[in-house]
Coordinates of C-alpha atoms and ligand atoms in Angstrom, one line a residue:
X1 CA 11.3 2.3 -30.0
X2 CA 10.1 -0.7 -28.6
X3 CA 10.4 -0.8 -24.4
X4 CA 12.1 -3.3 -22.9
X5 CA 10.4 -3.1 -18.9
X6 CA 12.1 -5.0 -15.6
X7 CA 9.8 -5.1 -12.8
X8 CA 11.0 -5.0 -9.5
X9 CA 9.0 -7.2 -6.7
X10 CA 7.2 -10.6 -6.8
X11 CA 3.9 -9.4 -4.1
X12 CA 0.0 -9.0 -5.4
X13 CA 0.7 -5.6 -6.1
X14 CA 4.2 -6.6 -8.9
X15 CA 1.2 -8.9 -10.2
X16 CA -1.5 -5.8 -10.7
X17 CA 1.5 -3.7 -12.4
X18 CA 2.5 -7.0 -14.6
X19 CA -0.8 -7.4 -16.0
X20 CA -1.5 -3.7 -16.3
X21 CA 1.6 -3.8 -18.7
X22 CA 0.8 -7.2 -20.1
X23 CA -1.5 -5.6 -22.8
X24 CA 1.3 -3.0 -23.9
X25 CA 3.5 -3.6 -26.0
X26 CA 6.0 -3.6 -24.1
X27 CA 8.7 -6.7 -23.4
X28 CA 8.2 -7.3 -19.6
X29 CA 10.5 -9.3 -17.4
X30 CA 10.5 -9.5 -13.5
X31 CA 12.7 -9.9 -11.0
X32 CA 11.6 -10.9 -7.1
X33 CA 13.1 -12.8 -4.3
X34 CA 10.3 -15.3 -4.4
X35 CA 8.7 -16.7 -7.6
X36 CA 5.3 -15.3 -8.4
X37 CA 3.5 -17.7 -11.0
X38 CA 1.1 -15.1 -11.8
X39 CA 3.7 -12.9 -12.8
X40 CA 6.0 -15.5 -14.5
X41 CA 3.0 -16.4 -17.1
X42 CA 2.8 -12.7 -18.5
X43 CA 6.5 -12.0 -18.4
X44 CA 8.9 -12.8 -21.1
X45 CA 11.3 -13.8 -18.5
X46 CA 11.9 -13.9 -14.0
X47 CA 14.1 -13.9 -12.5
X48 CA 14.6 -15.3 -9.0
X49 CA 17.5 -12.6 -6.6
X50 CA 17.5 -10.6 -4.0
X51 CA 15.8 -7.4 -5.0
X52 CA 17.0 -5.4 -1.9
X53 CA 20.5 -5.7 -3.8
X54 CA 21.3 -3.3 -5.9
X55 CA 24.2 -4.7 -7.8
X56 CA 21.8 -7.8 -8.5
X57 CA 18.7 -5.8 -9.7
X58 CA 20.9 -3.7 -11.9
X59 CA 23.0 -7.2 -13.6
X60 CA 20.0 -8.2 -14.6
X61 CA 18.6 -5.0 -16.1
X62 CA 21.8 -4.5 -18.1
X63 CA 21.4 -8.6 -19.1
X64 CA 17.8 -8.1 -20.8
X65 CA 18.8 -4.8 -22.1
X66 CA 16.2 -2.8 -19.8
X67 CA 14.8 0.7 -20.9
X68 CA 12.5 1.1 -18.0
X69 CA 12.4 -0.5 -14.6
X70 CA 9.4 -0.3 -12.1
X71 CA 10.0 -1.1 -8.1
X72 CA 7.1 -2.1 -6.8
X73 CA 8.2 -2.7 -2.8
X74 CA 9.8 -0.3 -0.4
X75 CA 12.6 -3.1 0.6
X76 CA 14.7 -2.2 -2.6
X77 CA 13.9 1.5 -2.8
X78 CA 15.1 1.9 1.1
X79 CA 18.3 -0.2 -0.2
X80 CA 19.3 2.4 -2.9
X81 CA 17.9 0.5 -6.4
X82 CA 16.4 2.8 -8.1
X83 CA 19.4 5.5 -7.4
X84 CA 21.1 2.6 -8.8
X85 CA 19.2 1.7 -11.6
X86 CA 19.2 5.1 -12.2
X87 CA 23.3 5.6 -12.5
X88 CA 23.1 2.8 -15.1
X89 CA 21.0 4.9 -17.5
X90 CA 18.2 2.3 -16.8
X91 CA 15.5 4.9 -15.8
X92 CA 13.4 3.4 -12.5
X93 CA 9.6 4.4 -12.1
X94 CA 10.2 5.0 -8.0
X95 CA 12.2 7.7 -5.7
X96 CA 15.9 7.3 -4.9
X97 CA 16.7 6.6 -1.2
X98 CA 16.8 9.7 0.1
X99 CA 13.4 11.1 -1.3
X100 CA 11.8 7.2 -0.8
X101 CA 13.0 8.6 3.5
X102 CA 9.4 10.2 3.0
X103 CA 8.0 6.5 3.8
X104 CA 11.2 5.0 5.2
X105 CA 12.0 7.2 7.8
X106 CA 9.1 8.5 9.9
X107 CA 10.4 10.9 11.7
X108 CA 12.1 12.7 8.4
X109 CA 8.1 12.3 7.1
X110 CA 6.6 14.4 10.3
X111 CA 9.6 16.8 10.7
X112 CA 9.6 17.4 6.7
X113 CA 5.8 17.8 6.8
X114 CA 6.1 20.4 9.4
X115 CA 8.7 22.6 7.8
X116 CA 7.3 22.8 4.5
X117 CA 3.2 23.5 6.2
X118 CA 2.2 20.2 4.7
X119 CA -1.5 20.4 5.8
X120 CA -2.9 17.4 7.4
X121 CA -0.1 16.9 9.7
X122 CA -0.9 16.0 13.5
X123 CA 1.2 16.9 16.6
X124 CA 4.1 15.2 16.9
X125 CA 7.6 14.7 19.2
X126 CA 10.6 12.3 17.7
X127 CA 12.3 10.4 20.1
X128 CA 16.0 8.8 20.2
X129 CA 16.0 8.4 24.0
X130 CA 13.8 5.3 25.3
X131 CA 12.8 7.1 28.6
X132 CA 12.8 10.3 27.1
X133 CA 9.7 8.9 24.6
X134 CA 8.2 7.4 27.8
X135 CA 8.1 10.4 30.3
X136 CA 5.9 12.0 27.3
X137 CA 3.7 9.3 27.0
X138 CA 3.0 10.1 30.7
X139 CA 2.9 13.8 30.6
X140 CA 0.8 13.8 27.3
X141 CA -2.7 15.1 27.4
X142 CA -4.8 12.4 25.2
X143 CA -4.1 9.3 23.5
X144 CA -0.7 8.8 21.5
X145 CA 0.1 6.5 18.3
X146 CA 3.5 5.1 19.1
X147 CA 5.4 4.6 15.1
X148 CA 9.1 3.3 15.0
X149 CA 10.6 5.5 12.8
X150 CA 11.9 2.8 10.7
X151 CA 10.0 0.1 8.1
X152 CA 8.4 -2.5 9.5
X153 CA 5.6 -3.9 7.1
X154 CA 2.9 -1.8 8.5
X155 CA 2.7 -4.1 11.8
X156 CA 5.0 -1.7 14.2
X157 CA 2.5 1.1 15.2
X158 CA 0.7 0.6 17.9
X159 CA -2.1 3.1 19.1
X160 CA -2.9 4.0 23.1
X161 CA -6.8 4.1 23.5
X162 CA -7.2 1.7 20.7
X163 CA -5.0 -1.1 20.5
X164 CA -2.5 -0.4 23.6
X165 CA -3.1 0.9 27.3
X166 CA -0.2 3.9 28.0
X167 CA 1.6 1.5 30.6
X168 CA 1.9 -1.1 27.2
X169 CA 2.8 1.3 25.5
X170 CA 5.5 2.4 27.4
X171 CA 6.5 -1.5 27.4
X172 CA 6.6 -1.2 24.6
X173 CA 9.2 1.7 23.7
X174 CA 11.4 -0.2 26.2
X175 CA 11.3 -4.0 24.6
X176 CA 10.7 -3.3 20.8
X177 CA 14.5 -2.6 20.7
X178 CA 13.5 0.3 17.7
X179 CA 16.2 3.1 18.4
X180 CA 14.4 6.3 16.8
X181 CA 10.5 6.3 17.9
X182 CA 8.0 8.9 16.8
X183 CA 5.1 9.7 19.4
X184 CA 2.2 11.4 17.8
X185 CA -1.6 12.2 18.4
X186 CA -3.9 9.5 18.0
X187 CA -6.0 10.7 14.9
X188 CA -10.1 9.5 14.7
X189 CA -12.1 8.5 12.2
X190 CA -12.2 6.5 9.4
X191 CA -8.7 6.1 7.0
X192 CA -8.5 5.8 3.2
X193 CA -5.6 6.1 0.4
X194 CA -4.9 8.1 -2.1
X195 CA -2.4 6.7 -4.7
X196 CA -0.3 9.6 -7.4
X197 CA 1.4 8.9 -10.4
X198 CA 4.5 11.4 -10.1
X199 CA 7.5 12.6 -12.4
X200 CA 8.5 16.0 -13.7
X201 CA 6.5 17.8 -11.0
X202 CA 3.6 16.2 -12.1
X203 CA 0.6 14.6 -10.0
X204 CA -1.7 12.5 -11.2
X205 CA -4.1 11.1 -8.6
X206 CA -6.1 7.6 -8.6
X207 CA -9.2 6.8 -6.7
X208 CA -9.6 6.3 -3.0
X209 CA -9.3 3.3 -1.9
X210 CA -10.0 1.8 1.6
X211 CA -7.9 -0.9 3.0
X212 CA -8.1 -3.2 6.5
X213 CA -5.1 -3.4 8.2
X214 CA -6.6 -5.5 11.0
X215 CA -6.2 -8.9 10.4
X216 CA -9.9 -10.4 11.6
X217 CA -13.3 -9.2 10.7
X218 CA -14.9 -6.4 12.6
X219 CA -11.3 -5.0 12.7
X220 CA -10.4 -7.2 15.2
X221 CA -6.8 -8.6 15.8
X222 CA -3.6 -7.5 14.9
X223 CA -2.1 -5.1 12.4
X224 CA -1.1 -6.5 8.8
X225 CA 0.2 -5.4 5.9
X226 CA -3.5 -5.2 5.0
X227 CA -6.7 -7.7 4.2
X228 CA -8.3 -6.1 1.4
X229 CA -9.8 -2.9 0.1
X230 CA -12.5 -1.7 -1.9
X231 CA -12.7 1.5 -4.2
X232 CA -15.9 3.1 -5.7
X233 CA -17.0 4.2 -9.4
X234 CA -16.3 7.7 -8.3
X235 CA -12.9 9.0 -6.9
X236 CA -14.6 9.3 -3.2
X237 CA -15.6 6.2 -1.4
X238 CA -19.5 6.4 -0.1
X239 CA -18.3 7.8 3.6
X240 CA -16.7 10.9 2.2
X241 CA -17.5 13.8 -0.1
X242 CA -15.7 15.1 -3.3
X243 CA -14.0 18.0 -0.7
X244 CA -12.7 15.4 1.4
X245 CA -11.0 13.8 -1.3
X246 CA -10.1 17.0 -3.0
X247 CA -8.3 17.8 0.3
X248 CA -6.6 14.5 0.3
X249 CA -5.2 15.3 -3.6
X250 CA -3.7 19.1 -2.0
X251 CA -1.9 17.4 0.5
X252 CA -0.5 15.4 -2.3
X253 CA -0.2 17.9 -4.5
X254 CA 2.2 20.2 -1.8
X255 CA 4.0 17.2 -0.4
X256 CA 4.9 17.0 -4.3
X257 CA 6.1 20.6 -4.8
X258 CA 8.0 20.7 -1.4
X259 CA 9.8 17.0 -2.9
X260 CA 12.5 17.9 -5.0
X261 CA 12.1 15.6 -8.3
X262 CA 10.1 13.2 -6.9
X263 CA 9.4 10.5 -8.8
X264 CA 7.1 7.5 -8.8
X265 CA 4.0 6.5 -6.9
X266 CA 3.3 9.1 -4.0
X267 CA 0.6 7.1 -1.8
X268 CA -1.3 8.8 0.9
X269 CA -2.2 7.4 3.9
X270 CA -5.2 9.7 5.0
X271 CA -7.5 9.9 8.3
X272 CA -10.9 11.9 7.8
X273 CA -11.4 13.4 10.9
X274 CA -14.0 15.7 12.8
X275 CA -11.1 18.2 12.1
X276 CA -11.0 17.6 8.0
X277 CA -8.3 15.4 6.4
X278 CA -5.1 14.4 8.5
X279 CA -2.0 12.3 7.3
X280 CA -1.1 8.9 8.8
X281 CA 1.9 8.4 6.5
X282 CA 3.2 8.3 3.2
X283 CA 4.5 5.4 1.4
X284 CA 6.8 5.6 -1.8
X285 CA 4.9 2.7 -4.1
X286 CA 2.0 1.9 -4.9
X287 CA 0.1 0.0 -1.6
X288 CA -0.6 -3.5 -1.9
X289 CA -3.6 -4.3 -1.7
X290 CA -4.7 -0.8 -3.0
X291 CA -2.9 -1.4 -6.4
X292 CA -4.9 -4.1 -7.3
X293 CA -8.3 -1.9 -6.9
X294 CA -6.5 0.7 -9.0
X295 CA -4.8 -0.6 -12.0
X296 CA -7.3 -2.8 -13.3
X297 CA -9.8 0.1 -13.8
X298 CA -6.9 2.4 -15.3
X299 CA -7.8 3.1 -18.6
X300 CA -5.0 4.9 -19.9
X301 CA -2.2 2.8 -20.9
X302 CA 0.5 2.2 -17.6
X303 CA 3.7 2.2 -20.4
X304 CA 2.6 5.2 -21.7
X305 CA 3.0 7.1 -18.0
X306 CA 6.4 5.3 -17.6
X307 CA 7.7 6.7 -20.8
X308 CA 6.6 10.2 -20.8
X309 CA 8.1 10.5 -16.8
X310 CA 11.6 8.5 -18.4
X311 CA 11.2 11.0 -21.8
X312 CA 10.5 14.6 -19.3
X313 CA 7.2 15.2 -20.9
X314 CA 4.0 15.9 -19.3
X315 CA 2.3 12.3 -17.7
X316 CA -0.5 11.7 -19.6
X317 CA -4.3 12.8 -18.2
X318 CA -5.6 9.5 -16.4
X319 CA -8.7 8.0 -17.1
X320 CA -10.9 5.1 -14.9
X321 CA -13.2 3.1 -15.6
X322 CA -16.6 4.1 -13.4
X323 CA -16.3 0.6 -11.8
X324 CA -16.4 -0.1 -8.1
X325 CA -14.1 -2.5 -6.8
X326 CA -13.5 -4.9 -3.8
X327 CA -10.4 -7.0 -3.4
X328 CA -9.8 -10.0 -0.7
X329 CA -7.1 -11.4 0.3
X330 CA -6.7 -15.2 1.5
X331 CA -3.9 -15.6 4.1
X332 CA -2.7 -18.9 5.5
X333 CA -4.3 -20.0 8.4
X334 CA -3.5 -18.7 12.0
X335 CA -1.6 -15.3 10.2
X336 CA 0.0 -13.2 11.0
X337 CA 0.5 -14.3 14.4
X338 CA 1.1 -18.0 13.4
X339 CA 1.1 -18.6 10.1
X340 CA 1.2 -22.0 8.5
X341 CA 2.2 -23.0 5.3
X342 CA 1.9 -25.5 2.8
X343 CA -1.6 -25.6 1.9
X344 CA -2.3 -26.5 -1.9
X345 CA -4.3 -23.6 -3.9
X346 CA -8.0 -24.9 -5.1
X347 CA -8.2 -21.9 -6.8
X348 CA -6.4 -20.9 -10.4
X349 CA -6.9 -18.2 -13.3
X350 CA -9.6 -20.5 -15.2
X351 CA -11.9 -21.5 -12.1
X352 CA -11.9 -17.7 -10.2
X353 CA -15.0 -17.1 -11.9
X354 CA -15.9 -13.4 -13.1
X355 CA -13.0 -12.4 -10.5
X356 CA -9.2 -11.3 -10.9
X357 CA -6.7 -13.6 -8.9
X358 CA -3.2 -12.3 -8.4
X359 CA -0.9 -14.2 -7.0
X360 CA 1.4 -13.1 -3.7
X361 CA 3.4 -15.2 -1.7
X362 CA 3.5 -18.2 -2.8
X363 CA 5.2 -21.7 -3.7
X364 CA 5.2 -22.3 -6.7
X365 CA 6.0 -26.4 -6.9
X366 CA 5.9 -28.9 -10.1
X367 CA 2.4 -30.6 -8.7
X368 CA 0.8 -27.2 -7.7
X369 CA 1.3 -23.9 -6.0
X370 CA 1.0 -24.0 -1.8
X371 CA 1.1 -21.2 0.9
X372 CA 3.5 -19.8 2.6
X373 CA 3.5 -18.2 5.7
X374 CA 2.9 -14.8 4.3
X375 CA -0.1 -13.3 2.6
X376 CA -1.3 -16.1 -0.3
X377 CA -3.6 -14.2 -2.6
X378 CA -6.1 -11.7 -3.4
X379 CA -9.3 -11.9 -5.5
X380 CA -10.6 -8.8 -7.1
X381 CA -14.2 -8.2 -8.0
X382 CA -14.6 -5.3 -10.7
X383 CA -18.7 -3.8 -11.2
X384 CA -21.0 -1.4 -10.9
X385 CA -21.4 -1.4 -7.5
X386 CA -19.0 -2.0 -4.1
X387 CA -21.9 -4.5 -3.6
X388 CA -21.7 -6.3 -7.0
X389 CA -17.7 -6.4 -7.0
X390 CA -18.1 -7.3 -3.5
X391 CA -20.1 -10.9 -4.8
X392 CA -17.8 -11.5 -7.7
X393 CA -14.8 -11.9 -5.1
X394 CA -16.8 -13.6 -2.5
X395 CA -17.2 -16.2 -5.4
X396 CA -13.9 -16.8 -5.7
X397 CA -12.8 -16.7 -2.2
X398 CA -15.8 -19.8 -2.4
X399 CA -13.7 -21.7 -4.9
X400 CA -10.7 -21.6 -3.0
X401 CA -12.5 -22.8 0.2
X402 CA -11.3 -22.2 3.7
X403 CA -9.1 -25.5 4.1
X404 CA -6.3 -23.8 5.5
X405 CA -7.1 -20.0 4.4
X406 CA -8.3 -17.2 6.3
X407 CA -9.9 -14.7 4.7
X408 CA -12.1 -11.0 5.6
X409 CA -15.7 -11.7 4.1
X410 CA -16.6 -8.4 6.3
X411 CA -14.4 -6.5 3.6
X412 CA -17.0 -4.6 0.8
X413 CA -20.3 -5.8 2.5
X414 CA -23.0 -3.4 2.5
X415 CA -23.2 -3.2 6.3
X416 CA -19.8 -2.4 6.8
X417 CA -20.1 0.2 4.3
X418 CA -22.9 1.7 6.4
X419 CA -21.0 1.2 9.6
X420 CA -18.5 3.4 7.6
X421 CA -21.0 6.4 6.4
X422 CA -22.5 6.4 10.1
X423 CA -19.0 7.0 11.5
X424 CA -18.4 9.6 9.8
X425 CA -21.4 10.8 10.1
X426 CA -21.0 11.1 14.1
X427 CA -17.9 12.3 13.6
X428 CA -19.0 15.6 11.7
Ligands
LIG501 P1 1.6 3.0 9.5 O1 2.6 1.9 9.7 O2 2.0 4.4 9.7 O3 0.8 2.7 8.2 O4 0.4 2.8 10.5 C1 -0.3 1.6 10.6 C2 -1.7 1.9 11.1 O5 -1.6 2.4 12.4 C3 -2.4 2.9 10.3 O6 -3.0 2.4 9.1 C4 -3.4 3.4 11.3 O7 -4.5 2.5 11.4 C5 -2.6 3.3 12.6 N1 -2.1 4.7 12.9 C6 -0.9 5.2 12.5 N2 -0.8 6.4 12.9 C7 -1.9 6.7 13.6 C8 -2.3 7.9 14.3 N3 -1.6 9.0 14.5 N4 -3.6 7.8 14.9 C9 -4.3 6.7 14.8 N5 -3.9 5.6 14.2 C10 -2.7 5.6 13.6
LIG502 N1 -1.9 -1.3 2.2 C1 -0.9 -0.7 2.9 C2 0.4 -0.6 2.3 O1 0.6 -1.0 1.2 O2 1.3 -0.1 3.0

């Protein structure tokens, strides 16, 4: 039978899932609240709605006859589309709500962690009462991260001793107006993800990948929904060993079990400590930027994972290719704190060089496509070598210019690679 594939989600990462299903041979058609060029040109058909309601994702599955559907965001997981999706016999790659609360809701995360001896979990307290969560910022012995326990695009943590003093951070608490906070030990050390393919209690783990949250180089500024990332020819990155990650994949591997059905992309948010391997969160998708290091060095075919999770069977054995890789993204200038827009791309498919360009937020007009004031696009260097990929992009990120971009070059340069390893390395 031939598969008919809706992809939910117009970002970088619905891009990296288009065009790893772009060489299947599969029918693919999109569906985003923004339109993603990038996306548009490999699908057979986008459409622009809101993808957070589930009455519209599903009309449009049932209208292009849909045998799979893939949600790449947390927005429309959260809002109950892939339960829905589901109901209509239109089997969705991605959790329903409640088992998608493992990123959603933070305090579920820790608490469900904790009950089922998830290892890798830190001390924690969850907090409905404002003054309640402050009084135990002042009676806590060492530094606290302070997470709302709802979504908020990866910008509403903020860490005492790093980024916050306790006094700001009790500020904090008061103004943020979030109603459920979680209070938790601030872990050290140096973080990295680990993305699974899940379904019918299987795991199937990708390479680590490190991202930058920080929004200016030297991991300076504030917290983004990330600036790019780099992954290695082998599943560890140079700072860790093949224990560290193996210890990554166990917490994975029991988050899984303890799940019941789970199914979808399982991405761990990890912190390798003096201690060994600790959890900063889960998310329910694949991580954007992170998907864009990982698919385009999958070799095994994506369709063939979706079916055999839709058909029950066991997910096919993944294979990469031993390529390093180091993906950039350019934001409009002045983000994330003041963002603005409307700057014309120099950059397309056919002048990005030896590079991968996929596409994020942006406007896609009649006389060329402009920014907007979210992240723009990302440029992916594939090779041998973190170093060599590392090149490739900066390449690109040359042909788009700086004319109203900002952009990471510290991202996949050698000496921050070493800054990495000698972290670690005092850390042990
Ligand atoms: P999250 O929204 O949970 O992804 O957190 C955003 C960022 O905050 C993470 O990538 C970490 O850099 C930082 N963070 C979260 N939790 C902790 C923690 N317990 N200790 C130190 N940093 C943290
Ligand atoms: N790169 C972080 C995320 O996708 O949440």
């Amino acid at each position: 039978m031939s598969e008919t594939v809706l992809l939910v989600g117009g970002g970088g990462r619905e891009h990296a899932i288009a065009r790893a299903l772009a060489d299947s041979d599969a029918e693919l058609y999109a569906c985003a609240g923004n339109r993603n060029p990038g996306i548009a040109g490999l699908a057979d058909g986008f459409e622009t709605l809101d993808t957070s309601n589930p009455a519209a994702v599903t009309s449009y599955a049932d209208e292009i006859d849909a045998t799979l559907a893939v949600i790449g965001p947390e927005g429309p997981l959260a809002a109950g589309v892939g339960d829905a999706l589901d109901d209509a016999g239109i089997y969705a790659f991605g959790p329903n709500e409640s088992e998608a609360r493992i990123e959603t809701d933070k305090a579920f995360q820790r608490r469900f962690m904790q009950s089922n001896d998830i290892p890798g979990c830190p001390d924690f307290e969850t907090f409905e009462d404002v003054e309640a969560a402050c009084d135990y910022v002042d009676e806590y012995d060492g530094d606290l991260a302070v997470k709302p326990a709802g979504l908020t695009g990866g910008k509403g943590v903020r860490v005492i001793g790093d980024q916050v003093t306790p006094e700001e951070a009790k500020e904090y608490i008061r103004e943020s107006g979030h109603d459920r906070i979680v209070l938790e030990e601030r872990l050290v050390g140096e973080e990295f993800t680990v993305q699974a393919l899940v379904a019918n209690g299987q795991v199937r783990v990708t390479p680590a990948v490190q991202d930058h949250k920080r929004a200016y180089e030297g991991d300076e500024g504030p917290n983004t929904g990330g600036m790019g990332s780099y992954s290695d020819a082998t599943l560890e990155l140079p700072f860790m060993s093949r224990e560290d990650y193996m210890e990554a994949v166990d917490v994975l591997e029991a988050t899984v079990d303890a799940l019941d059905g789970y199914k979808g992309v399982l991405y761990g948010q990890f912190m390798l400590t003096a201690e060994g391997v600790k959890v900063v969160e889960f998310n329910a998708r694949f991580g954007d930027p992170e998907a864009m290091n990982t698919l385009p060095v999958l070799n095994t075919d994506f369709l063939d994972v979706l079916t055999a999770a839709r058909d029950g069977e066991d997910l096919p054995k993944l294979s990469f290719a031993p390529k390093a890789t180091v993906c950039k993204y350019a934001v409009p200038e002045g983000y994330p704190v003041d963002p603005s827009a409307g700057t014309k791309l120099a950059i397309n498919p056919d002048n990005a060089g030896d590079a991968l360009l996929f596409y994020a937020s942006v406007d896609d007009r009649e006389d060329g496509i402009y920014t907007t004031t979210s992240r723009a696009f990302a440029v992916v260097g594939i090779a041998d070598t973190i170093t060599e990929a590392e090149e490739i992009a900066e390449d690109a990120l040359a042909v788009a210019g700086d004319d109203g971009l900002d952009m990471r070059h510290d991202i996949g340069k050698p000496e921050l690679i070493q800054q990495r390893i000698d972290h670690v390395a005092e850390l042990r």
